[in-house]
Structures are given as structure tokens and as C-alpha cells.
Amino acid sequence: MYLNCHTYYSLRYGTIKPEQLLAIASENGLQTLALTDINSTSACLDFARLSSKYKIKPVLGIDFRNGVQQQFILIAKNNTGFQNINTYLSGFLHNSELKIPEIAPELEDVFVIYPYIHKKNYQLKDHEFLGIKPQDLNHLKFSKWNALRNKLVVLQTVSFQNKKDFNTHRLLRAIDNNTLLSKLPKSEQAQETDTMLPYQELCDTYNEFPELLENTASILEKCRVDFDFSQENPNNQRSYTRNEALDFRLLRKLTYDGLHYRYKKPGERIFTRIEKELTIIEQKGFVSYFLINWKILKYARSKNYFYIGRGSGANSIVAYLLRITDVDPVELDLYFERFINVFRQNPPDFDLDFSWRDRDDITDFIFKRFKNTALIAVYNTFKFKASVRELGKVFGLPKSEMDMLTRGKYDLKQLDQLSQLVIKYSKYIQGFPNYLGIHAGGILISEKPIHYYGATFLPPKGYATTQFDMVVAEDIGLYKFDILSQRGLGKIKEATEIVAYNHPEKPPIDIHDIKRFKQDARIKYLLKNAKAIGCFYVESPAMRMLMRKLRVDNYLGLVAASSVIRPGVAKSGMMREYILRYRDPERRKDAPKILLDIMPETYGVMVYQEDVIKVAHYFGGLTLGEADMLRRGMSGKFRSREEFMKVKQQFFDNCKNSGKPDELVEDIWRQIESFAGYAFAKGHSASYAVESYQSLFMKAYFPLEYMVATINNFGGFYSTELYVHEARMNGGIIEAPCINHSFTQTVIHGKTIYLGFMFLQSFESKTIKRIVKERNENGAFLSLDDFIERVPISIEQVSILIKINAFRFTGNNKRELLWEAHLKISKHVAQEPAVTLFKTERVHYKTPELPSTALENAFDEIELLGFPLCNPFHLLENPSINPLRAKHLETMKEQTVTIEGYLITTKNTKTTSGKIMHFGNFLDRDGDFIDTVHFPPVAAKFPFRGKGIYSITGKVMIEFDCVSIEVTHMERLAVIEDPRYSTNPPPQASTARNIYSQMLAKGKPKPEVRPVPTVS
């Protein structure tokens, strides 16, 4: 009897979760229920999937509204009707300028319900009805429609469950309208009575109008929308060529065509593996999935785009031969069944990484090449702290009080009533969907039109995007293609281009020659000594420390390290155990024999997802199908689902029946659980290691060019400053931006590196383009006058250039140049210089000598670049005479030392008891790294106080060849007062300021006119 029900996917309006709506309906004795969210289909598929659990027949539709003004409700008779409704709604969601009309369109297999408005004239067609709300019944008695009851239906809207939900609804409406709750118009709110009544109570409400109940029941009876949630048949595009037999012949041909590229002398083992994989791929119906990925990457190679195919797809030799991945699964003995097995229902998963510069073009290609394509949405939900601020504004709280509430520094009982309400409702709406976003890289390529499953919206990215997320997509048999971006690939690609222009005599670099890289002595040295700043995945302090502990100097060691570092292994305590067993063969004997037999390569320690599957299968007695379910459970998406819990119970039952000790079983399950959401497939780690090797090769042979590329791609784990420092440590000469040498991005000439204009704070991109264009067309700038004449620029923009010393080639002092610029450049908006036959004579002013110091330059650099180009230790107020350096610590184990360090990065974490502790990463005066550990008492007493140089006191700890300081005392050292604003400036600065003040008091200096030769 309910034709208009909302969930909380009626964004900032409804308050009921989809499953909760079904539960309420079941409690109220309903057997059929229509879900009609406002301009949304986000909940539809989940609602349909869960309905059988509550023995309710689902009916799907949409409540079409302009804002909160209800225009009509469309209800689908069947799947065709649902698709038609979705297509209609998508037209409005793709064009925000369109308004939903008062009159509904005539769509096939769709019912239309108009809200009844007293005295309004309606011309209803056969499939159209008037919805009568309980509050309309009195009006109806005196309306002409009372005699036309065959066109009337019950319209009891459901938007919330109870009074608290109604209050929540009002708060959401106030947030949506950005207004105080007290000023929220009634027209922006629902009726407080928009709740679900028990079936009999609803019938009693309409007892004088039984025809309405009959008509409503008749409509619901005629509606049936069915979806297959069994996941037995994927709904991705089934055929690449539109002929499945032809698809398989093409896949086989492409696979064997790739043999010569990958293997010089393929043996029987290779051919056996190929045939085994092709058989399973065909049997499972995954041929088109491989071919679509192959087509995408063929296009990428045609455009010379760098990419990495990673994930468990690296376990496939077919993927390797199709050049989807660059990992040889035979070399690494990768477990193909981790990728595809006979029990797997969903298609395999390739994660394709592209440079952030190239990914949009790849996405554009996919949308043009494949017919039924869409991006996947994510639900951006209300977070507690953000909700506190939103509701604080709704209740009119002052900012200071909102700040206090978001920091959590309060006693709830001591708060006033309004603040208590803010906290109460912030907790209540936490997790409610707030707005739709876009999945990081998921794209659907469907056999059926996307609108068969739901409506799409058009975000600023410009591609149709579903209103449901990836979990719902997988429920319905739609499996995403992951088209991701990362800066690592952009760095590698750009580095090869920089090498080409900085070393034109060198041959082109084959960055895909991984087999050669694996044997390279320089790369082995960088790995073993953890000199990997800027290199993909291996540059973080934790990873560099782990590589030292494991003495990594080869590819297989790096593959293991890439997975050992993951939180799952670390959290279970097995990272330390792995290190101990790696370094001490005797220690390996302590591992349970059954685990050592299952995982000899990792010394009985679960490191990869494959290890978990093996343990579940061989130790826990699960079938491969059950083990695969466990694998999916480890992603975190399915952990609450019944099937995962059933597998868990089966694991324990099997172990108990086979007589395994309870303590051992509990410990192994604890390790399995710790992998949730974090574990890597071995192939995934191997794919990461390939990219690491590519970046290590560039770092080993072209460190300066690689650092320039890293800087231009906005770094990696660290800030730009550290990569500039790393370039300097490798012999680079670092120059501030220069108007005659710099471009938008950083460039290198020989060993001299000119930072790019784009790193200057508040420097406009249009100004950069003008400078570069003018210089390219008419040559280098000769002076400030020449620059001003040729480039239209404001005084604010030229001041930035002067402050960063971009005119240093003139030999003139910065202060004098600033003086000249202020006198010669108008405050008005810069105009393009007019082309004249003769140049006018330049006006020159006699300026006083206004010297600037190196210290002032450093502070200008900090202001404009974010860091100084000099050694930051030179800026200390009290220069340090401490001779201790990082290189000395290796011989000072267990000694308490004091050393100075320039803070690079910190990592905050929690102990098992929930207390905050830190790990610090510093540079000493020589530029070498210092690693520190700050346990909770010290972390609380001596907190980090932002960027700067710290005096660090603590005990030197050396474990597994890694040196760190366990801090007992720390303080940030004072730097000199900024000489530009100092009340006690250096004598020369004071003199300059006095001269400047005197001259301003007298007015502008008299210009000195010098004739300038003209050119006709």
C-alpha cells in the first residue's frame, strides 16, 4: 500500500537505511513495497537484493522533484520500465539546467502518480493516477475526483521512522539549505506524519475510500522487477568481437604471438602453463575481459603511455604474453589459481596504473570504444567532525564552541542543551550518505545498457557515473575495470624525456628491460644501502629501514619486502618474525612444521594472499571455493556477510575435527584476520617491484634527471624540498627560478637545475605562459626594463620574480629592482604592450643603494617556495658547534647522545593500549638521515612543533643493522628573526629603510632620462 518510500539515499532528506526500511515494512505486515527515492536509484539494487530476506516483493521507481517540490512519481511495471525511468532521470542529472516538468512523459511499462492538489485540473491517461494523502481526504469529499475514484491511489509517503528521525530530517534539510534550523521554511520540510503505519491502520485511515486501497494494490500487483544476484553469470560485456568463438581464437593467437617478445627459448613448462590458463579462461567465460584489457593497453602503447598492470592478474602467463602485466609468473612460480580457479564466479581483476597525465585520455578512449560504459560512484558520507561543524552552524553555535566540540575537549554532561544536541545528532547521522562522488578508477563496461541497472549522473569529470558503488555493482554481476593513476609512472616517463634532452648523445632508454635491471650492480647497491629517495614504493623511512633489515639486493627479496611492509603482516607480529627467520636460518626451525611445508619460501610466515589461501586449504581443510570466499573476505567488503562468517566457522570446525591444537588454530586465524584489507597478492607485490626497479634504474644512472622529474610530478612520499636536497646531494647545482632559464616546470642543463615558476607561491599561470612565449619568440630578456616592455605584468607578479631573485643576471640588487618596478609599473591591470614603429625613450630613476643580504634571500625563498635554498642550519639563531653527525651513530650503540636534525617527516601511530607515539625522520647538517622513535610519555611531553631544526637527545638503538634514536628529550631550536621585518635589523638594512622613508617623504625621485636607440 506504500507507493512513495524514501531511504537515506534521498540525500539530505530521508533517514532510513534500505534494509531498515524492509525491516519496518515486515514488522508492519506488508508483503509488497515500492522504493521511490528522490531523484535517486542508489538504493534500488540493494533493496531488491535484500527484499527476499524479509519476504517482501520489491517495486522500484523514482520520486521526481525539483528541490523538495514533488512533480510526480514514476513506478516501473518491469525491468524495461525501470530502464526507461532511469534513462529519463539521467537526462536531468546530466544537465543541471533542466527542470523536471509538471507533466510526466509517456514511458513504456511505467505508472505515473501525481500528488493531489486541491482544485488543480488534471488530464489523466490510462497509466496515470492521483495520489491521495491522508490529509487530502477531507478535500476529496468535495472534489470532482470523488466521483472518479478509479484514478485515485493511496499516497502515504514514508521518509522517516519516528520523531527522532523527523528531527534528523529537519536538520538535514537545514544543512542542505545552509540555514539556521529556526529559519528553515516549512516548504523545505516533509510532513511529520510521513512515516510507515501498520497495514491495518493504513486501511482504517482510508476505510471510507476502499477503491483507493484496491487501486493501489492493483498497481503493486502489476509490478515485478527481477535481477539476478546469484553472481553466476557476469554481466560485463560478454564478447569483444561480438562472437565468443572468434574471441577465443583471437585470444589464443595474441597469446602465442607474444611468446617471442617475452621468451627467447620457451620450453614445455611455458606451453603447458599457457594451455592450462587458456582452458580455464574459456571455461569461465572470461575471454572478453582479457581482450578488452589488451585493447586498452594496445592503445596506451600506441600513444607511448607508461603503465603497470598489477594485482593478482600478474599470476597469469596469458596476461604476461598479452603485455597486460610485466611480471613473469613462471619465474616467480605465481599461483594461477589465486587469480582464476574453477570455483571463481566473478571475472579476474587487473589494476591498470597510468601516469596521472595520461589516465584521462585512456578513460576517454574506453568511453568512445565500448558502448555501455560508466564510471562507478562512491558514497561520501557524513563524518563525525564535519557533522559537528554542519550542525553547529544549523544551531547557530559560535565558531569557538564548534572548534572545541570537534577537538573532543569537553565533558558531555557539562555542555549546554544545544551543544549536546549537536553531539547527539552528529553521532546519529555519522555514516549517512551526504553526496555522490567518483570511485578512484573503477569503470563498468556492461553487456546491457547501464540504465538497465540504475540512473547515471554527470560529475565535472564529464563521464556518465552510476548512482551505486562497486559492492552493489558486484552484487548484480558487474565487475569493474580499474583504470588508476599514480605519479610514479609520470616520473619515470618524464625522466627518460629529460635524459633525452640533457644527454642527446646517449641511446634511448628501454625502461622495460627488467631482466637487465635485476642483474644491475648499481641497483643492487641502492637497494642494499636503502638509497632509494624518490623511487616508487621503496623510499619511505619504514621501507628503507626494512630493506636494510632484510639486506635486500635482489628482485625476489624486494617482492617479499613489498608485501611484508603491509599493515596486515606487521599487525600480526609476523613481520618481525619474518625478519628473524630471514636473517637466522636456525630460527626457521621454530615455525610449525605444517606451515613451513605449506610456505617454505616465506619460512612458514603468511606474507601474500596466496599464503592465506594455501593455509586455509591445506591447514584449515577448506575447499578452493571456500578459500576463495575467504580471499574476498580479506578485502574488507564482505566481512559482515553471512558467507564469510560461515567459512570462518567451517575453518574452525575442520581444524577441530582433524585434531589440531586450539591454541595453534586461534593464532593462525588471528594472523589471517590481520590481513583484512591489507594483504597483497604475490603478483601484486611483483608488479610493484617492477616499477621500483624502473625507478631505481633511473636513480642509479641519471639521478639528477630523475630528481627533476620527481620534482615536476610533485614528489612522492616526501615534499619537494627533500627532492631538491637529494638532487643537491647527487651533485646538482640548485638555482632559484630565473626569467631567462626557467619554465613552468623545473629544467636541468648539465648539472644546473632551475626550479620551475609553478613552485612560486601566488605566481599566476597566465604570467608564466606570457614569459615563456615571449622569450621563445624574441629571445632572452636583457634587463628589468626590457622585461617590463615585453611582458604585460602586474606589480604584484613582478615583485614575486624580483624577490625570488629571478633577475639576478642583471647584477642589480633586489631592493633596487623592487624600487624601480614600483615606479615603472602601473597599479592598473597589465595590458599587452602595443606594437609601435619606434621605441619610446626609457625613463631611468636614480635609486639609492639598498643592499639585501643572503639571509633576506633565504626568507624570501621560504615565503615563495616553502623552503630555503641554503642549508637550513645556517638560519639558527645560535649556530650549533655540536660535531655529532648521523654517520657517527653506528659506533655508539646504547649510548645517550644529543644531535641536531632538520625535520623531514613524522609518522603518528598508536600503541596496543591506544596511546599516541611517533616516528621521526630528520636530516643532519651533512644531509644524512636520522631516524627517531618517540614513545608515548616522550611524545606527550615533547611534541613536534612544526617544521624546523630540533635538538634531539636519546639512546642510540641498533637492530638488524638499522640505527635509530629512542628519544628522551626534544626541543625545536630558534631561528634568526626574519631580517625583512626585524625590529633590530642589520645595520645595512636599517640604513636602507631610513633612506627609503626619507625619499618617500620628499616624493618620487626626479627621473634621469637616457636616450635609447630605436630600431625601425
mmCIF file of C-alpha atoms in Angstrom, residues 584-706:
data_model
loop_
_atom_site.group_PDB
_atom_site.id
_atom_site.type_symbol
_atom_site.label_atom_id
_atom_site.label_comp_id
_atom_site.label_asym_id
_atom_site.label_seq_id
_atom_site.Cartn_x
_atom_site.Cartn_y
_atom_site.Cartn_z
ATOM 1 C CA ASP A 584 68.815 -16.608 11.021
ATOM 2 C CA PRO A 585 68.225 -19.983 9.299
ATOM 3 C CA GLU A 586 68.182 -21.706 12.707
ATOM 4 C CA ARG A 587 65.164 -19.657 13.700
ATOM 5 C CA ARG A 588 63.160 -21.162 10.834
ATOM 6 C CA LYS A 589 63.074 -24.442 12.700
ATOM 7 C CA ASP A 590 60.782 -22.799 15.296
ATOM 8 C CA ALA A 591 57.969 -22.473 12.747
ATOM 9 C CA PRO A 592 55.178 -25.073 12.941
ATOM 10 C CA LYS A 593 56.199 -27.809 10.518
ATOM 11 C CA ILE A 594 52.842 -27.832 8.754
ATOM 12 C CA LEU A 595 53.180 -24.107 7.972
ATOM 13 C CA LEU A 596 56.805 -24.473 6.928
ATOM 14 C CA ASP A 597 55.780 -27.210 4.499
ATOM 15 C CA ILE A 598 52.986 -25.042 3.068
ATOM 16 C CA MET A 599 55.129 -21.876 2.761
ATOM 17 C CA PRO A 600 58.835 -22.805 2.565
ATOM 18 C CA GLU A 601 59.682 -19.714 0.500
ATOM 19 C CA THR A 602 58.478 -17.381 3.280
ATOM 20 C CA TYR A 603 59.753 -19.584 6.159
ATOM 21 C CA GLY A 604 56.267 -20.523 7.351
ATOM 22 C CA VAL A 605 55.103 -16.896 7.587
ATOM 23 C CA MET A 606 51.990 -15.719 5.750
ATOM 24 C CA VAL A 607 53.172 -12.831 3.582
ATOM 25 C CA TYR A 608 50.973 -12.932 0.466
ATOM 26 C CA GLN A 609 47.270 -13.505 -0.097
ATOM 27 C CA GLU A 610 48.209 -16.790 -1.768
ATOM 28 C CA ASP A 611 49.684 -17.903 1.550
ATOM 29 C CA VAL A 612 46.358 -17.330 3.257
ATOM 30 C CA ILE A 613 44.574 -19.375 0.591
ATOM 31 C CA LYS A 614 47.118 -22.184 0.961
ATOM 32 C CA VAL A 615 46.811 -22.190 4.748
ATOM 33 C CA ALA A 616 43.009 -22.119 4.537
ATOM 34 C CA HIS A 617 43.066 -25.021 2.068
ATOM 35 C CA TYR A 618 45.827 -27.267 3.431
ATOM 36 C CA PHE A 619 45.712 -26.378 7.130
ATOM 37 C CA GLY A 620 42.043 -25.407 7.548
ATOM 38 C CA GLY A 621 40.633 -28.032 5.200
ATOM 39 C CA LEU A 622 38.584 -25.527 3.190
ATOM 40 C CA THR A 623 37.819 -26.240 -0.443
ATOM 41 C CA LEU A 624 39.366 -23.922 -3.027
ATOM 42 C CA GLY A 625 35.936 -22.352 -3.464
ATOM 43 C CA GLU A 626 35.669 -21.662 0.269
ATOM 44 C CA ALA A 627 39.260 -20.430 0.354
ATOM 45 C CA ASP A 628 38.449 -18.015 -2.493
ATOM 46 C CA MET A 629 35.482 -16.742 -0.469
ATOM 47 C CA LEU A 630 37.929 -16.187 2.372
ATOM 48 C CA ARG A 631 40.188 -14.279 -0.018
ATOM 49 C CA ARG A 632 37.313 -11.997 -0.964
ATOM 50 C CA GLY A 633 36.529 -11.595 2.700
ATOM 51 C CA MET A 634 40.027 -10.282 3.298
ATOM 52 C CA SER A 635 39.196 -7.254 1.163
ATOM 53 C CA GLY A 636 37.013 -5.993 3.990
ATOM 54 C CA LYS A 637 33.947 -5.548 1.755
ATOM 55 C CA PHE A 638 32.311 -8.827 2.716
ATOM 56 C CA ARG A 639 33.426 -9.343 6.297
ATOM 57 C CA SER A 640 29.953 -8.807 7.725
ATOM 58 C CA ARG A 641 28.235 -11.115 5.270
ATOM 59 C CA GLU A 642 26.921 -14.500 6.225
ATOM 60 C CA GLU A 643 29.001 -16.421 3.696
ATOM 61 C CA PHE A 644 32.243 -15.140 5.169
ATOM 62 C CA MET A 645 31.186 -15.968 8.709
ATOM 63 C CA LYS A 646 30.154 -19.425 7.519
ATOM 64 C CA VAL A 647 33.623 -20.004 6.064
ATOM 65 C CA LYS A 648 35.198 -18.885 9.322
ATOM 66 C CA GLN A 649 33.144 -21.402 11.261
ATOM 67 C CA GLN A 650 33.992 -24.106 8.738
ATOM 68 C CA PHE A 651 37.701 -23.362 9.230
ATOM 69 C CA PHE A 652 37.443 -23.896 12.992
ATOM 70 C CA ASP A 653 35.237 -26.976 12.636
ATOM 71 C CA ASN A 654 37.651 -28.610 10.192
ATOM 72 C CA CYS A 655 40.648 -27.897 12.414
ATOM 73 C CA LYS A 656 38.859 -29.289 15.450
ATOM 74 C CA ASN A 657 37.793 -32.435 13.597
ATOM 75 C CA SER A 658 41.376 -33.022 12.415
ATOM 76 C CA GLY A 659 42.701 -32.711 15.975
ATOM 77 C CA LYS A 660 44.764 -29.539 15.582
ATOM 78 C CA PRO A 661 45.616 -27.748 18.848
ATOM 79 C CA ASP A 662 43.145 -24.975 19.697
ATOM 80 C CA GLU A 663 45.928 -22.539 20.579
ATOM 81 C CA LEU A 664 47.634 -23.008 17.199
ATOM 82 C CA VAL A 665 44.336 -22.705 15.321
ATOM 83 C CA GLU A 666 43.425 -19.499 17.174
ATOM 84 C CA ASP A 667 46.856 -17.995 16.454
ATOM 85 C CA ILE A 668 46.697 -18.817 12.748
ATOM 86 C CA TRP A 669 43.176 -17.404 12.416
ATOM 87 C CA ARG A 670 44.393 -14.247 14.170
ATOM 88 C CA GLN A 671 47.084 -13.920 11.515
ATOM 89 C CA ILE A 672 44.519 -14.476 8.747
ATOM 90 C CA GLU A 673 42.215 -11.806 10.187
ATOM 91 C CA SER A 674 45.071 -9.303 10.442
ATOM 92 C CA PHE A 675 45.371 -9.445 6.650
ATOM 93 C CA ALA A 676 41.899 -7.946 6.167
ATOM 94 C CA GLY A 677 42.026 -5.063 3.714
ATOM 95 C CA TYR A 678 45.841 -5.028 3.590
ATOM 96 C CA ALA A 679 47.310 -8.215 2.121
ATOM 97 C CA PHE A 680 48.991 -8.188 -1.268
ATOM 98 C CA ALA A 681 48.850 -10.949 -3.799
ATOM 99 C CA LYS A 682 52.382 -12.021 -4.660
ATOM 100 C CA GLY A 683 51.810 -10.925 -8.248
ATOM 101 C CA HIS A 684 50.765 -7.510 -6.994
ATOM 102 C CA SER A 685 53.992 -7.181 -4.999
ATOM 103 C CA ALA A 686 55.941 -8.376 -8.036
ATOM 104 C CA SER A 687 54.255 -5.700 -10.181
ATOM 105 C CA TYR A 688 55.187 -3.028 -7.657
ATOM 106 C CA ALA A 689 58.749 -4.353 -7.623
ATOM 107 C CA VAL A 690 58.958 -3.974 -11.413
ATOM 108 C CA GLU A 691 58.109 -0.292 -11.163
ATOM 109 C CA SER A 692 60.524 0.052 -8.249
ATOM 110 C CA TYR A 693 63.276 -1.391 -10.432
ATOM 111 C CA GLN A 694 62.467 1.020 -13.243
ATOM 112 C CA SER A 695 62.731 3.996 -10.925
ATOM 113 C CA LEU A 696 65.856 2.570 -9.256
ATOM 114 C CA PHE A 697 67.494 2.262 -12.678
ATOM 115 C CA MET A 698 66.827 5.930 -13.405
ATOM 116 C CA LYS A 699 68.060 6.904 -9.950
ATOM 117 C CA ALA A 700 71.214 4.793 -10.339
ATOM 118 C CA TYR A 701 72.274 6.140 -13.752
ATOM 119 C CA PHE A 702 70.560 9.506 -14.086
ATOM 120 C CA PRO A 703 69.977 10.747 -10.517
ATOM 121 C CA LEU A 704 69.703 14.447 -11.381
ATOM 122 C CA GLU A 705 67.331 13.947 -14.286
ATOM 123 C CA TYR A 706 65.245 11.588 -12.189
#
